[in-house]
Each structure stands twice: as structure tokens, then as C-alpha cells.
């Protein structure tokens, strides 16, 4: 048996990537960092390479890769630097890698994340967009290639912890599960007067009350598209019917999600809102290890509140349920349109309230297909991006 488990982190310079390295730093005796990857941030990846001494580093393009090579050479560090999608797929499937943290944001993470699943790795899945786009392909890879799919998204990690160990082979029904209750904080605009939402700025949308995250997921939390993507994610991870998945607004983000059983029991996972808990859980599973996260102080917890989701305030949630019901490539179309709309909002080209409008229009315009193959997913993703881009151009305003 190997002394230390080899870990590749796809998207190591992001919020999840940095939290993962923080956990790994505490357990250098158990884990070895084999590969780190980033989009264009050479300086941060250089620092991480110096601190963690991986064998491989991957940058999104050859120019950035060459800059990183120069810097590593100057520092006399022998790291093999690869570039682009091929580099990502290669490190995700290396024989010396046991666990892959999939923490690239958006559709850019699909192919390497799928490569890790197809190589039979333990896949620590933060990149929910990949699963939303290609759920059936991940389910097949886990089944046929012996991969382990461990959710990092705090809600799904909580649900995973509240289910019996054999839920995947037994099925939710025979485990006595009635419903999966996904909690969500409601984001920064939970109580903002509806007539002010159109004026919301990227800074306001990214100021999440409980979590510090990358900008895309922060905007998704503000529209609650994040919860919508998580409903689709829960469907694939737990083989749950759409009507078995319920969203509960819980502003304090202390209960990370719950499982309701047929006998009336509800199991919940609680903790401080810090992603290092699910990360440490998945790395150590089925064991447990320190994460560096503060412990809950029940004496200081004031109140825990719960509300039903407001579908009028958050149309994105309704759109995600509709895409899940439509099936096929509809979730990939939803995801692609959302990525385009969120980027346009962050670039101040469209209003906050235009994000779900662009997604809705794209879902109406681009016909999905029942067959989910890599080819249909990538093609429908591209068609959705084109349609959403046109809609953004038509709506473009100075915000
Ligand atoms: P982030 O923006 O902070 O980091 C994204 C990482 O991906 C960075 O390392 C970046 O360099 C890399 N990247 C971006 N575009 C790329 C591209 N085109 N090619 C290659 N690499 C690219 O994002 P994040 O907040 O860390 O989120 C990462 C994923 O985890 C997302 O899918 C998000 O939904 C999910 N997630 C995040 C959190 C959180 O607390 N941040 C919680 C749950 C789930
Ligand atoms: Mg989440």
C-alpha cells in the first residue's frame, strides 16, 4: 500500500482550491499533492508550486504555461508544466493520482472532471456545473469504472453524511428516504425589496452573508440559480426524483442540508459555514480528520430560521426544476445560458434581473435533445451560449 494518497487539484487557485490546500497542509503525512492547475494566475500557482512541490502544474494556455516554466526554472523547481484541456485531462487520470478535487468553475471543468471519473479515481466534486451538464455520463463512469463520487458542495456533502453507507446500491426507496431537504441561505437579496433588484450591482451580489466564494457561484447564490443547479446535482448524486427534492431557505447556513425518512425522522448535518469541513470529510472518507474549521458553539447560536423558497423572487429556481423535468440536454442548456448571463452581469452589460430572463429565453429558443452524449452536450452547450449571447447583446444596458 502507498504511504500517502496522491491528490490532483483542478482549479487550485480558486476559493475551493485554496481551502483544499489548507486542509492538505495539515495532513502532509497522509496526502501528497501531485498536480495543481489554474486558468491564468501564474503568480498564485507559482507560490502554490513552491509550497506544495507537485510533479505537475497546468495552465489554461501555452503563454501562461511558458511564463510559469520560466519562473519555476528561476526558482530551481523541477515541475512539469502542461497547458490547456489536454494537460488537465492528463493530470486528472495519472496513475499516481488517487483523488481528484474538481474545483474548476463552470463548463470548463467538464472534460477533466469526466476524465477523472473515467479513470476510476475518487472524485471530490465541487464543480457542480459538470454534473448538471453531463449527469448520466458521470453516473455511468462511476458504475462502469469503479470511481467514487464524493460531493464537496456543502449541501450534498451534508446529505451524503445523513444517508446510510449503502444508499447508492440499495436506492433511496429501500433506505426509507422520503425527501432530501436542501438548505439555502437565500443569498444577499433574500429580503431586498423586489423593485430594487434590477439595480443590484456585482459588488452587492458577490457580498454573500455567510460564505466567501468565487464570483460566479456568488452571483448564482444571489439569483438562487445555485440552489437550482444543486437540485439537479442532488438528482444525479442520490438518484432522487425531482419531487423528492425540496429547497428550504435557512438564512444562517448552520444546517447544511437534511434527509427526511419515512418514519418521520429528519437527519441533519450542522457546522460552521466553512468549505474545509466537506473537503476534509471527502478526503478522509470513510474516516474523519481535522479540518481547521471552528467548532459550533451552541450556547452562542441564537436562532435558526426556516422559510419556503420564494419562486417569484427567484425565477431561476423554477427554471432549474423545469430543466430537470425536461431532461436530456436541457440542464446543459440552462447551465450554458446561465454562465453567459452571469458573466454579462459581472461585466455590467446586463441587469441582475436579466440573468434569469436570458436563461428562460434560451431554454425556449434552443431545443434540447433526449440523448445525452458528450457530443450532444457540447453541441447544445455551444448553441445555448450563442443564443444567450444574442439575447445579452439585445438587452445590454449600462448598469
Ligand atoms: P473560483 O472562481 O474561486 O475558482 C475557480 C478555479 O478554476 C480557479 O483556480 C481558476 O483558475 C480555475 N479556472 C477558471 N476558469 C478556468 C478555465 N477556463 N480553465 C481552467 N481553469 C479555470 O471558484 P470557486 O468558488 O472555487 O468554485 C469552484 C467550483 O466549486 C464551482 O463549480 C462552484 O460552483 C463550486 N463550489 C464552490 C463553493 C465555494 O464555497 N467557493 C461551494 C460549493 C461549490
Ligand atoms: Mg452549495
Tab-separated table of C-alpha atoms and ligand atoms in Angstrom:
chain	number	residue	atom	x	y	z
A	1	UNK	CA	0.000	0.000	0.000
A	2	UNK	CA	1.144	3.502	-0.793
A	3	UNK	CA	2.212	5.591	2.147
A	4	UNK	CA	0.423	8.728	1.002
A	5	UNK	CA	-2.578	9.275	-1.244
A	6	UNK	CA	-1.812	11.301	-4.384
A	7	UNK	CA	-4.073	14.306	-4.958
A	8	UNK	CA	-4.647	16.446	-8.054
A	9	UNK	CA	-6.443	19.754	-7.597
A	10	UNK	CA	-8.133	21.103	-10.698
A	11	UNK	CA	-8.596	24.834	-10.078
A	12	UNK	CA	-6.182	25.099	-7.148
A	13	UNK	CA	-6.033	28.914	-7.215
A	14	UNK	CA	-9.766	29.377	-6.586
A	15	UNK	CA	-11.746	29.527	-3.383
A	16	UNK	CA	-12.247	25.741	-3.125
A	17	UNK	CA	-8.711	25.030	-4.355
A	18	UNK	CA	-7.173	27.242	-1.677
A	19	UNK	CA	-9.353	25.685	1.048
A	20	UNK	CA	-8.301	22.222	-0.171
A	21	UNK	CA	-4.621	23.114	0.068
A	22	UNK	CA	-5.221	24.490	3.558
A	23	UNK	CA	-6.650	21.116	4.632
A	24	UNK	CA	-3.872	19.146	2.872
A	25	UNK	CA	-1.193	21.291	4.541
A	26	UNK	CA	-2.435	19.945	7.896
A	27	UNK	CA	-2.081	16.329	6.713
A	28	UNK	CA	1.161	16.170	4.765
A	29	UNK	CA	1.774	12.736	6.310
A	30	UNK	CA	-1.336	11.310	4.582
A	31	UNK	CA	-1.548	13.151	1.256
A	32	UNK	CA	0.870	14.188	-1.459
A	33	UNK	CA	-0.018	16.922	-3.946
A	34	UNK	CA	0.710	15.511	-7.412
A	35	UNK	CA	-0.808	18.198	-9.644
A	36	UNK	CA	-2.081	21.769	-9.373
A	37	UNK	CA	-3.885	23.712	-12.083
A	38	UNK	CA	-5.008	27.282	-12.754
A	39	UNK	CA	-6.553	29.351	-15.506
A	40	UNK	CA	-4.141	32.312	-15.960
A	41	UNK	CA	-2.949	33.210	-12.469
A	42	UNK	CA	0.755	32.372	-12.832
A	43	UNK	CA	1.845	34.104	-9.622
A	44	UNK	CA	-0.543	32.231	-7.337
A	45	UNK	CA	0.158	28.884	-8.994
A	46	UNK	CA	3.913	29.559	-8.684
A	47	UNK	CA	3.545	30.190	-4.954
A	48	UNK	CA	1.498	27.008	-4.564
A	49	UNK	CA	4.097	25.015	-6.516
A	50	UNK	CA	6.862	26.318	-4.253
A	51	UNK	CA	4.876	25.441	-1.132
A	52	UNK	CA	3.494	22.019	-2.168
A	53	UNK	CA	6.081	20.726	-4.675
A	54	UNK	CA	3.728	18.951	-7.097
A	55	UNK	CA	5.093	16.896	-10.009
A	56	UNK	CA	2.791	18.672	-12.485
A	57	UNK	CA	1.223	22.088	-12.966
A	58	UNK	CA	-1.270	23.010	-15.692
A	59	UNK	CA	-2.118	26.455	-17.062
A	60	UNK	CA	-5.038	27.104	-19.426
A	61	UNK	CA	-2.851	28.196	-22.342
A	62	UNK	CA	0.684	27.854	-23.640
A	63	UNK	CA	1.615	31.509	-22.977
A	64	UNK	CA	0.777	31.255	-19.284
A	65	UNK	CA	2.440	27.813	-19.124
A	66	UNK	CA	5.663	29.241	-20.571
A	67	UNK	CA	5.650	32.050	-18.001
A	68	UNK	CA	5.198	29.556	-15.189
A	69	UNK	CA	8.023	27.372	-16.600
A	70	UNK	CA	10.364	30.377	-16.590
A	71	UNK	CA	9.504	31.273	-13.021
A	72	UNK	CA	9.916	27.687	-11.802
A	73	UNK	CA	13.244	27.346	-13.598
A	74	UNK	CA	14.464	30.544	-11.935
A	75	UNK	CA	13.407	29.086	-8.580
A	76	UNK	CA	15.135	25.794	-9.477
A	77	UNK	CA	11.966	23.746	-9.019
A	78	UNK	CA	11.502	20.726	-11.303
A	79	UNK	CA	7.771	20.840	-12.029
A	80	UNK	CA	6.439	19.601	-15.366
A	81	UNK	CA	4.195	22.365	-16.711
A	82	UNK	CA	1.431	21.398	-19.145
A	83	UNK	CA	-1.101	23.558	-20.973
A	84	UNK	CA	-4.743	23.511	-21.949
A	85	UNK	CA	-7.546	20.974	-21.813
A	86	UNK	CA	-5.251	18.070	-22.749
A	87	UNK	CA	-2.991	18.884	-19.786
A	88	UNK	CA	-5.956	18.961	-17.418
A	89	UNK	CA	-7.289	15.639	-18.671
A	90	UNK	CA	-3.840	14.107	-18.389
A	91	UNK	CA	-3.240	15.058	-14.757
A	92	UNK	CA	-6.784	14.002	-13.812
A	93	UNK	CA	-6.027	10.465	-14.970
A	94	UNK	CA	-2.382	9.992	-13.829
A	95	UNK	CA	-1.749	6.592	-12.221
A	96	UNK	CA	-0.092	8.248	-9.200
A	97	UNK	CA	-3.247	10.304	-8.555
A	98	UNK	CA	-5.775	8.648	-6.217
A	99	UNK	CA	-8.062	11.584	-5.558
A	100	UNK	CA	-9.050	14.442	-7.855
A	101	UNK	CA	-10.527	17.641	-6.448
A	102	UNK	CA	-12.676	19.031	-9.282
A	103	UNK	CA	-12.768	22.745	-8.418
A	104	UNK	CA	-12.722	24.489	-11.794
A	105	UNK	CA	-15.729	26.751	-12.181
A	106	UNK	CA	-18.265	26.138	-14.936
A	107	UNK	CA	-18.314	24.082	-18.118
A	108	UNK	CA	-14.528	24.450	-18.489
A	109	UNK	CA	-14.263	21.738	-15.846
A	110	UNK	CA	-16.415	19.178	-17.618
A	111	UNK	CA	-13.818	17.218	-19.610
A	112	UNK	CA	-11.116	16.902	-16.929
A	113	UNK	CA	-13.708	16.071	-14.273
A	114	UNK	CA	-15.159	13.390	-16.508
A	115	UNK	CA	-11.634	12.144	-17.265
A	116	UNK	CA	-11.067	11.646	-13.514
A	117	UNK	CA	-14.309	9.675	-13.198
A	118	UNK	CA	-13.480	7.565	-16.242
A	119	UNK	CA	-10.031	6.832	-14.810
A	120	UNK	CA	-11.760	5.386	-11.729
A	121	UNK	CA	-10.471	7.985	-9.275
A	122	UNK	CA	-12.015	9.190	-6.059
A	123	UNK	CA	-13.651	12.309	-7.455
A	124	UNK	CA	-14.202	15.131	-4.983
A	125	UNK	CA	-16.811	17.094	-6.869
A	126	UNK	CA	-17.084	20.835	-6.293
A	127	UNK	CA	-17.614	21.646	-9.991
A	128	UNK	CA	-21.398	21.129	-9.930
A	129	UNK	CA	-21.788	22.517	-13.452
A	130	UNK	CA	-20.049	19.410	-14.832
A	131	UNK	CA	-22.572	17.101	-13.193
A	132	UNK	CA	-25.510	19.316	-14.210
A	133	UNK	CA	-24.366	19.180	-17.836
A	134	UNK	CA	-23.493	15.518	-18.009
A	135	UNK	CA	-25.192	13.680	-15.145
A	136	UNK	CA	-25.766	10.379	-16.993
A	137	UNK	CA	-22.127	10.236	-18.138
A	138	UNK	CA	-20.883	10.610	-14.552
A	139	UNK	CA	-23.322	8.003	-13.265
A	140	UNK	CA	-22.120	5.583	-15.967
A	141	UNK	CA	-18.444	6.301	-15.248
A	142	UNK	CA	-18.932	5.687	-11.529
A	143	UNK	CA	-20.778	2.447	-12.259
A	144	UNK	CA	-18.509	1.107	-15.019
A	145	UNK	CA	-15.081	2.399	-13.979
A	146	UNK	CA	-15.304	1.998	-10.216
A	147	UNK	CA	-14.894	5.700	-9.477
A	148	UNK	CA	-16.015	7.156	-6.136
A	149	UNK	CA	-18.074	10.317	-6.418
A	150	UNK	CA	-17.904	12.313	-3.188
A	151	UNK	CA	-19.791	15.600	-3.057
A	152	UNK	CA	-17.966	18.713	-1.896
A	153	UNK	CA	-20.904	21.071	-2.320
A	154	UNK	CA	-21.814	21.604	1.356
A	155	UNK	CA	-25.485	20.632	0.889
A	156	UNK	CA	-24.720	17.397	-0.930
A	157	UNK	CA	-21.899	16.551	1.385
A	158	UNK	CA	-24.383	17.008	4.253
A	159	UNK	CA	-26.953	14.754	2.548
A	160	UNK	CA	-24.251	12.158	1.887
A	161	UNK	CA	-23.411	12.200	5.605
A	162	UNK	CA	-27.109	11.784	6.543
A	163	UNK	CA	-27.672	8.769	4.246
A	164	UNK	CA	-26.777	5.172	5.143
A	165	UNK	CA	-23.461	3.974	3.642
A	166	UNK	CA	-25.179	1.619	1.154
A	167	UNK	CA	-27.621	4.194	-0.266
A	168	UNK	CA	-26.103	4.043	-3.755
A	169	UNK	CA	-26.538	0.290	-4.192
A	170	UNK	CA	-29.761	-0.007	-2.170
A	171	UNK	CA	-31.568	3.051	-3.546
A	172	UNK	CA	-33.324	5.783	-1.567
A	173	UNK	CA	-36.640	3.933	-1.526
A	174	UNK	CA	-35.372	0.866	0.293
A	175	UNK	CA	-33.358	3.082	2.651
A	176	UNK	CA	-36.678	4.584	3.755
A	177	UNK	CA	-35.866	8.071	2.482
A	178	UNK	CA	-38.889	10.294	1.892
A	179	UNK	CA	-37.303	13.596	0.932
A	180	UNK	CA	-33.990	15.355	0.560
A	181	UNK	CA	-34.137	18.852	2.043
A	182	UNK	CA	-31.542	21.158	0.513
A	183	UNK	CA	-30.989	24.250	2.609
A	184	UNK	CA	-30.024	27.575	1.089
A	185	UNK	CA	-29.328	30.912	2.733
A	186	UNK	CA	-31.389	32.874	0.204
A	187	UNK	CA	-28.269	34.899	-0.610
A	188	UNK	CA	-27.714	38.629	-0.212
A	189	UNK	CA	-31.080	39.608	-1.765
A	190	UNK	CA	-33.389	37.398	0.287
A	191	UNK	CA	-35.129	40.418	1.804
A	192	UNK	CA	-34.293	43.186	-0.690
A	193	UNK	CA	-37.447	44.967	-1.933
A	194	UNK	CA	-38.331	43.382	-5.287
A	195	UNK	CA	-38.365	46.738	-7.083
A	196	UNK	CA	-34.698	47.289	-6.139
A	197	UNK	CA	-33.390	44.003	-7.577
A	198	UNK	CA	-32.961	45.438	-11.082
A	199	UNK	CA	-30.424	47.920	-9.674
A	200	UNK	CA	-28.333	45.308	-7.829
A	201	UNK	CA	-24.607	45.626	-8.603
A	202	UNK	CA	-21.996	42.857	-8.967
A	203	UNK	CA	-20.416	44.028	-5.701
A	204	UNK	CA	-23.709	43.611	-3.850
A	205	UNK	CA	-24.399	40.264	-5.495
A	206	UNK	CA	-20.949	38.947	-4.558
A	207	UNK	CA	-21.257	40.000	-0.899
A	208	UNK	CA	-22.689	36.720	0.372
A	209	UNK	CA	-23.825	36.879	4.007
A	210	UNK	CA	-22.294	33.534	5.123
A	211	UNK	CA	-19.800	32.191	2.564
A	212	UNK	CA	-16.775	33.658	0.767
A	213	UNK	CA	-16.690	32.115	-2.705
A	214	UNK	CA	-15.702	32.717	-6.327
A	215	UNK	CA	-17.671	35.396	-8.201
A	216	UNK	CA	-19.695	33.088	-10.442
A	217	UNK	CA	-21.125	30.967	-7.634
A	218	UNK	CA	-21.695	34.127	-5.582
A	219	UNK	CA	-23.942	35.550	-8.315
A	220	UNK	CA	-25.626	32.143	-8.639
A	221	UNK	CA	-26.356	32.285	-4.916
A	222	UNK	CA	-27.882	35.735	-5.302
A	223	UNK	CA	-30.244	34.553	-8.093
A	224	UNK	CA	-30.660	31.175	-6.335
A	225	UNK	CA	-29.670	29.528	-9.620
A	226	UNK	CA	-27.048	27.941	-7.402
A	227	UNK	CA	-29.797	26.125	-5.498
A	228	UNK	CA	-31.403	25.210	-8.816
A	229	UNK	CA	-28.150	23.677	-10.055
A	230	UNK	CA	-27.908	21.903	-6.706
A	231	UNK	CA	-31.366	20.367	-7.155
A	232	UNK	CA	-30.165	18.860	-10.447
A	233	UNK	CA	-26.906	17.849	-8.765
A	234	UNK	CA	-28.861	16.063	-5.995
A	235	UNK	CA	-30.910	14.216	-8.592
A	236	UNK	CA	-27.773	12.666	-10.105
A	237	UNK	CA	-25.780	12.145	-6.911
A	238	UNK	CA	-28.531	10.427	-4.963
A	239	UNK	CA	-30.764	9.072	-7.746
A	240	UNK	CA	-33.591	11.165	-6.273
A	241	UNK	CA	-36.782	12.026	-8.129
A	242	UNK	CA	-37.379	15.774	-8.613
A	243	UNK	CA	-40.434	15.588	-6.325
A	244	UNK	CA	-38.248	14.070	-3.579
A	245	UNK	CA	-36.008	17.148	-3.530
A	246	UNK	CA	-37.150	20.203	-1.607
A	247	UNK	CA	-35.477	23.551	-1.051
A	248	UNK	CA	-35.642	25.131	2.404
A	249	UNK	CA	-34.433	28.669	2.934
A	250	UNK	CA	-32.312	28.803	6.087
A	251	UNK	CA	-30.567	32.184	6.348
A	252	UNK	CA	-27.968	31.195	8.972
A	253	UNK	CA	-26.347	28.363	6.900
A	254	UNK	CA	-25.697	26.270	10.013
A	255	UNK	CA	-27.755	23.265	8.884
A	256	UNK	CA	-26.108	22.331	5.613
A	257	UNK	CA	-28.959	20.034	4.482
A	258	UNK	CA	-31.207	17.247	5.751
A	259	UNK	CA	-32.671	13.855	4.897
A	260	UNK	CA	-36.247	13.046	5.905
A	261	UNK	CA	-37.125	9.389	6.474
A	262	UNK	CA	-40.446	7.590	6.131
A	263	UNK	CA	-40.805	7.201	9.912
A	264	UNK	CA	-40.720	10.982	10.425
A	265	UNK	CA	-37.042	11.192	11.419
A	266	UNK	CA	-35.053	14.049	9.933
A	267	UNK	CA	-31.257	13.778	9.981
A	268	UNK	CA	-29.285	16.986	9.534
A	269	UNK	CA	-25.611	17.840	9.260
A	270	UNK	CA	-24.597	21.041	11.048
A	271	UNK	CA	-21.404	23.008	11.271
A	272	UNK	CA	-19.814	26.394	10.785
A	273	UNK	CA	-20.178	27.540	7.183
A	274	UNK	CA	-16.633	26.720	6.045
A	275	UNK	CA	-15.915	24.544	2.992
A	276	UNK	CA	-12.945	22.913	4.696
A	277	UNK	CA	-15.397	20.637	6.540
A	278	UNK	CA	-16.820	18.922	3.427
A	279	UNK	CA	-13.345	18.932	1.848
A	280	UNK	CA	-11.772	17.178	4.853
A	281	UNK	CA	-14.731	14.815	5.047
A	282	UNK	CA	-14.360	13.704	1.432
A	283	UNK	CA	-10.557	13.415	1.561
A	284	UNK	CA	-10.656	11.276	4.717
A	285	UNK	CA	-13.843	9.307	3.988
A	286	UNK	CA	-14.820	6.874	5.427
A	287	UNK	CA	-12.647	8.184	8.275
A	288	UNK	CA	-12.524	11.652	9.788
A	289	UNK	CA	-9.699	14.151	10.215
A	290	UNK	CA	-9.090	17.707	11.430
A	291	UNK	CA	-10.114	20.427	9.002
A	292	UNK	CA	-9.094	23.610	10.805
A	293	UNK	CA	-12.751	24.690	10.977
A	294	UNK	CA	-14.047	26.312	14.180
A	295	UNK	CA	-16.469	24.214	16.215
A	296	UNK	CA	-20.105	25.209	16.618
A	297	UNK	CA	-20.855	26.928	19.891
A	298	UNK	CA	-24.484	26.073	20.651
A	299	UNK	CA	-24.591	28.483	23.566
A	300	UNK	CA	-23.892	31.315	21.134
A	301	UNK	CA	-26.170	30.152	18.298
A	302	UNK	CA	-29.101	32.499	18.610
A	303	UNK	CA	-31.894	31.266	16.331
A	304	UNK	CA	-32.195	29.024	13.322
A	305	UNK	CA	-34.856	30.212	10.859
A	306	UNK	CA	-36.571	28.369	8.024
A	307	UNK	CA	-38.757	29.635	5.159
A	308	UNK	CA	-40.170	28.236	1.951
A	309	UNK	CA	-38.368	29.444	-1.201
A	310	UNK	CA	-39.909	32.422	-2.993
A	311	UNK	CA	-40.223	31.311	-6.626
A	312	UNK	CA	-41.429	34.785	-7.708
A	313	UNK	CA	-38.326	36.467	-6.298
A	314	UNK	CA	-36.060	33.698	-7.595
A	315	UNK	CA	-37.323	32.577	-11.048
A	316	UNK	CA	-34.013	30.758	-11.624
A	317	UNK	CA	-35.097	28.107	-9.158
A	318	UNK	CA	-38.243	27.402	-11.181
A	319	UNK	CA	-36.217	27.272	-14.412
A	320	UNK	CA	-33.847	24.696	-12.945
A	321	UNK	CA	-36.709	22.443	-11.804
A	322	UNK	CA	-38.200	22.774	-15.310
A	323	UNK	CA	-34.894	21.848	-16.970
A	324	UNK	CA	-34.574	18.818	-14.715
A	325	UNK	CA	-38.112	17.741	-15.623
A	326	UNK	CA	-37.415	18.258	-19.338
A	327	UNK	CA	-34.308	16.076	-19.026
A	328	UNK	CA	-31.871	15.265	-21.843
A	329	UNK	CA	-29.614	18.204	-22.614
A	330	UNK	CA	-31.965	20.811	-21.090
A	331	UNK	CA	-29.835	21.144	-17.918
A	332	UNK	CA	-26.735	21.718	-20.087
A	333	UNK	CA	-28.631	24.459	-21.966
A	334	UNK	CA	-29.756	26.014	-18.675
A	335	UNK	CA	-26.193	25.934	-17.377
A	336	UNK	CA	-24.617	27.418	-20.507
A	337	UNK	CA	-27.147	30.265	-20.712
A	338	UNK	CA	-26.614	30.982	-17.031
A	339	UNK	CA	-22.829	31.123	-17.426
A	340	UNK	CA	-23.175	33.626	-20.281
A	341	UNK	CA	-25.722	35.736	-18.396
A	342	UNK	CA	-23.733	35.761	-15.142
A	343	UNK	CA	-20.567	36.847	-16.958
A	344	UNK	CA	-22.521	39.610	-18.728
A	345	UNK	CA	-23.870	40.785	-15.370
A	346	UNK	CA	-20.389	40.725	-13.805
A	347	UNK	CA	-19.151	42.763	-16.813
A	348	UNK	CA	-22.032	45.223	-16.165
A	349	UNK	CA	-23.590	44.559	-19.563
A	350	UNK	CA	-26.976	43.397	-18.251
A	351	UNK	CA	-29.026	43.945	-15.126
A	352	UNK	CA	-29.233	41.425	-12.304
A	353	UNK	CA	-32.868	40.667	-13.135
A	354	UNK	CA	-31.936	39.938	-16.753
A	355	UNK	CA	-29.967	36.831	-15.696
A	356	UNK	CA	-32.998	34.515	-15.311
A	357	UNK	CA	-34.679	36.248	-18.247
A	358	UNK	CA	-31.761	35.333	-20.537
A	359	UNK	CA	-31.822	31.757	-19.256
A	360	UNK	CA	-35.572	31.426	-19.743
A	361	UNK	CA	-35.448	32.814	-23.265
A	362	UNK	CA	-32.547	30.494	-24.177
A	363	UNK	CA	-34.423	27.451	-22.875
A	364	UNK	CA	-37.390	28.431	-25.069
A	365	UNK	CA	-35.232	29.063	-28.113
A	366	UNK	CA	-32.770	26.175	-28.064
A	367	UNK	CA	-34.377	22.780	-28.374
A	368	UNK	CA	-32.759	20.187	-26.156
A	369	UNK	CA	-32.170	16.575	-27.100
A	370	UNK	CA	-33.091	13.422	-25.243
A	371	UNK	CA	-29.797	11.668	-25.936
A	372	UNK	CA	-27.096	12.775	-23.520
A	373	UNK	CA	-23.723	12.042	-25.109
A	374	UNK	CA	-20.591	14.130	-24.936
A	375	UNK	CA	-21.299	15.275	-28.495
A	376	UNK	CA	-24.895	16.400	-27.850
A	377	UNK	CA	-23.907	18.102	-24.592
A	378	UNK	CA	-21.054	20.082	-26.136
A	379	UNK	CA	-23.139	20.976	-29.190
A	380	UNK	CA	-26.162	22.126	-27.181
A	381	UNK	CA	-23.871	23.989	-24.781
A	382	UNK	CA	-22.450	25.889	-27.775
A	383	UNK	CA	-25.888	26.589	-29.264
A	384	UNK	CA	-27.132	27.850	-25.898
A	385	UNK	CA	-24.101	30.116	-25.497
A	386	UNK	CA	-24.724	31.627	-28.935
A	387	UNK	CA	-28.435	32.207	-28.241
A	388	UNK	CA	-27.785	33.636	-24.781
A	389	UNK	CA	-25.059	35.875	-26.198
A	390	UNK	CA	-27.512	37.313	-28.720
A	391	UNK	CA	-30.062	37.940	-26.012
A	392	UNK	CA	-27.439	39.636	-23.845
A	393	UNK	CA	-26.479	41.902	-26.752
A	394	UNK	CA	-30.139	42.838	-27.230
A	395	UNK	CA	-30.578	43.627	-23.531
A	396	UNK	CA	-27.233	45.292	-22.947
A	397	UNK	CA	-27.527	48.378	-20.805
A	398	UNK	CA	-25.131	50.396	-18.701
A	399	UNK	CA	-25.856	49.226	-15.177
B	1	LIG	P1	-13.177	30.337	-8.224
B	1	LIG	O1	-13.582	31.263	-9.302
B	1	LIG	O2	-12.718	30.913	-6.929
B	1	LIG	O3	-12.016	29.369	-8.755
B	1	LIG	C1	-12.102	28.723	-9.983
B	1	LIG	C2	-10.815	27.966	-10.301
B	1	LIG	O4	-10.944	27.434	-11.637
B	1	LIG	C3	-9.563	28.833	-10.312
B	1	LIG	O5	-8.455	28.057	-9.898
B	1	LIG	C4	-9.401	29.197	-11.778
B	1	LIG	O6	-8.047	29.489	-12.122
B	1	LIG	C5	-9.900	27.946	-12.469
B	1	LIG	N1	-10.484	28.209	-13.790
B	1	LIG	C6	-11.446	29.127	-14.080
B	1	LIG	N2	-11.732	29.092	-15.393
B	1	LIG	C7	-10.944	28.140	-15.949
B	1	LIG	C8	-10.766	27.647	-17.281
B	1	LIG	N3	-11.463	28.144	-18.321
B	1	LIG	N4	-9.870	26.672	-17.483
B	1	LIG	C9	-9.140	26.169	-16.457
B	1	LIG	N5	-9.259	26.600	-15.173
B	1	LIG	C10	-10.154	27.570	-14.930
B	1	LIG	O7	-14.400	29.349	-7.981
B	1	LIG	P2	-14.819	28.569	-6.646
B	1	LIG	O8	-15.688	29.424	-5.819
B	1	LIG	O9	-13.615	27.951	-6.042
B	1	LIG	O10	-15.768	27.438	-7.257
B	1	LIG	C11	-15.245	26.325	-7.954
B	1	LIG	C12	-16.347	25.318	-8.177
B	1	LIG	O11	-16.778	24.839	-6.906
B	1	LIG	C13	-17.593	25.898	-8.848
B	1	LIG	O12	-18.145	24.953	-9.697
B	1	LIG	C14	-18.523	26.184	-7.687
B	1	LIG	O13	-19.884	26.099	-8.058
B	1	LIG	C15	-18.169	25.051	-6.742
B	1	LIG	N6	-18.454	25.349	-5.334
B	1	LIG	C16	-17.798	26.363	-4.713
B	1	LIG	C17	-18.074	26.655	-3.385
B	1	LIG	C18	-17.345	27.747	-2.639
B	1	LIG	O14	-17.529	27.909	-1.434
B	1	LIG	N7	-16.492	28.523	-3.291
B	1	LIG	C19	-19.039	25.903	-2.699
B	1	LIG	C20	-19.684	24.861	-3.360
B	1	LIG	C21	-19.377	24.591	-4.683
B	2	LIG	MG1	-23.769	24.577	-2.134
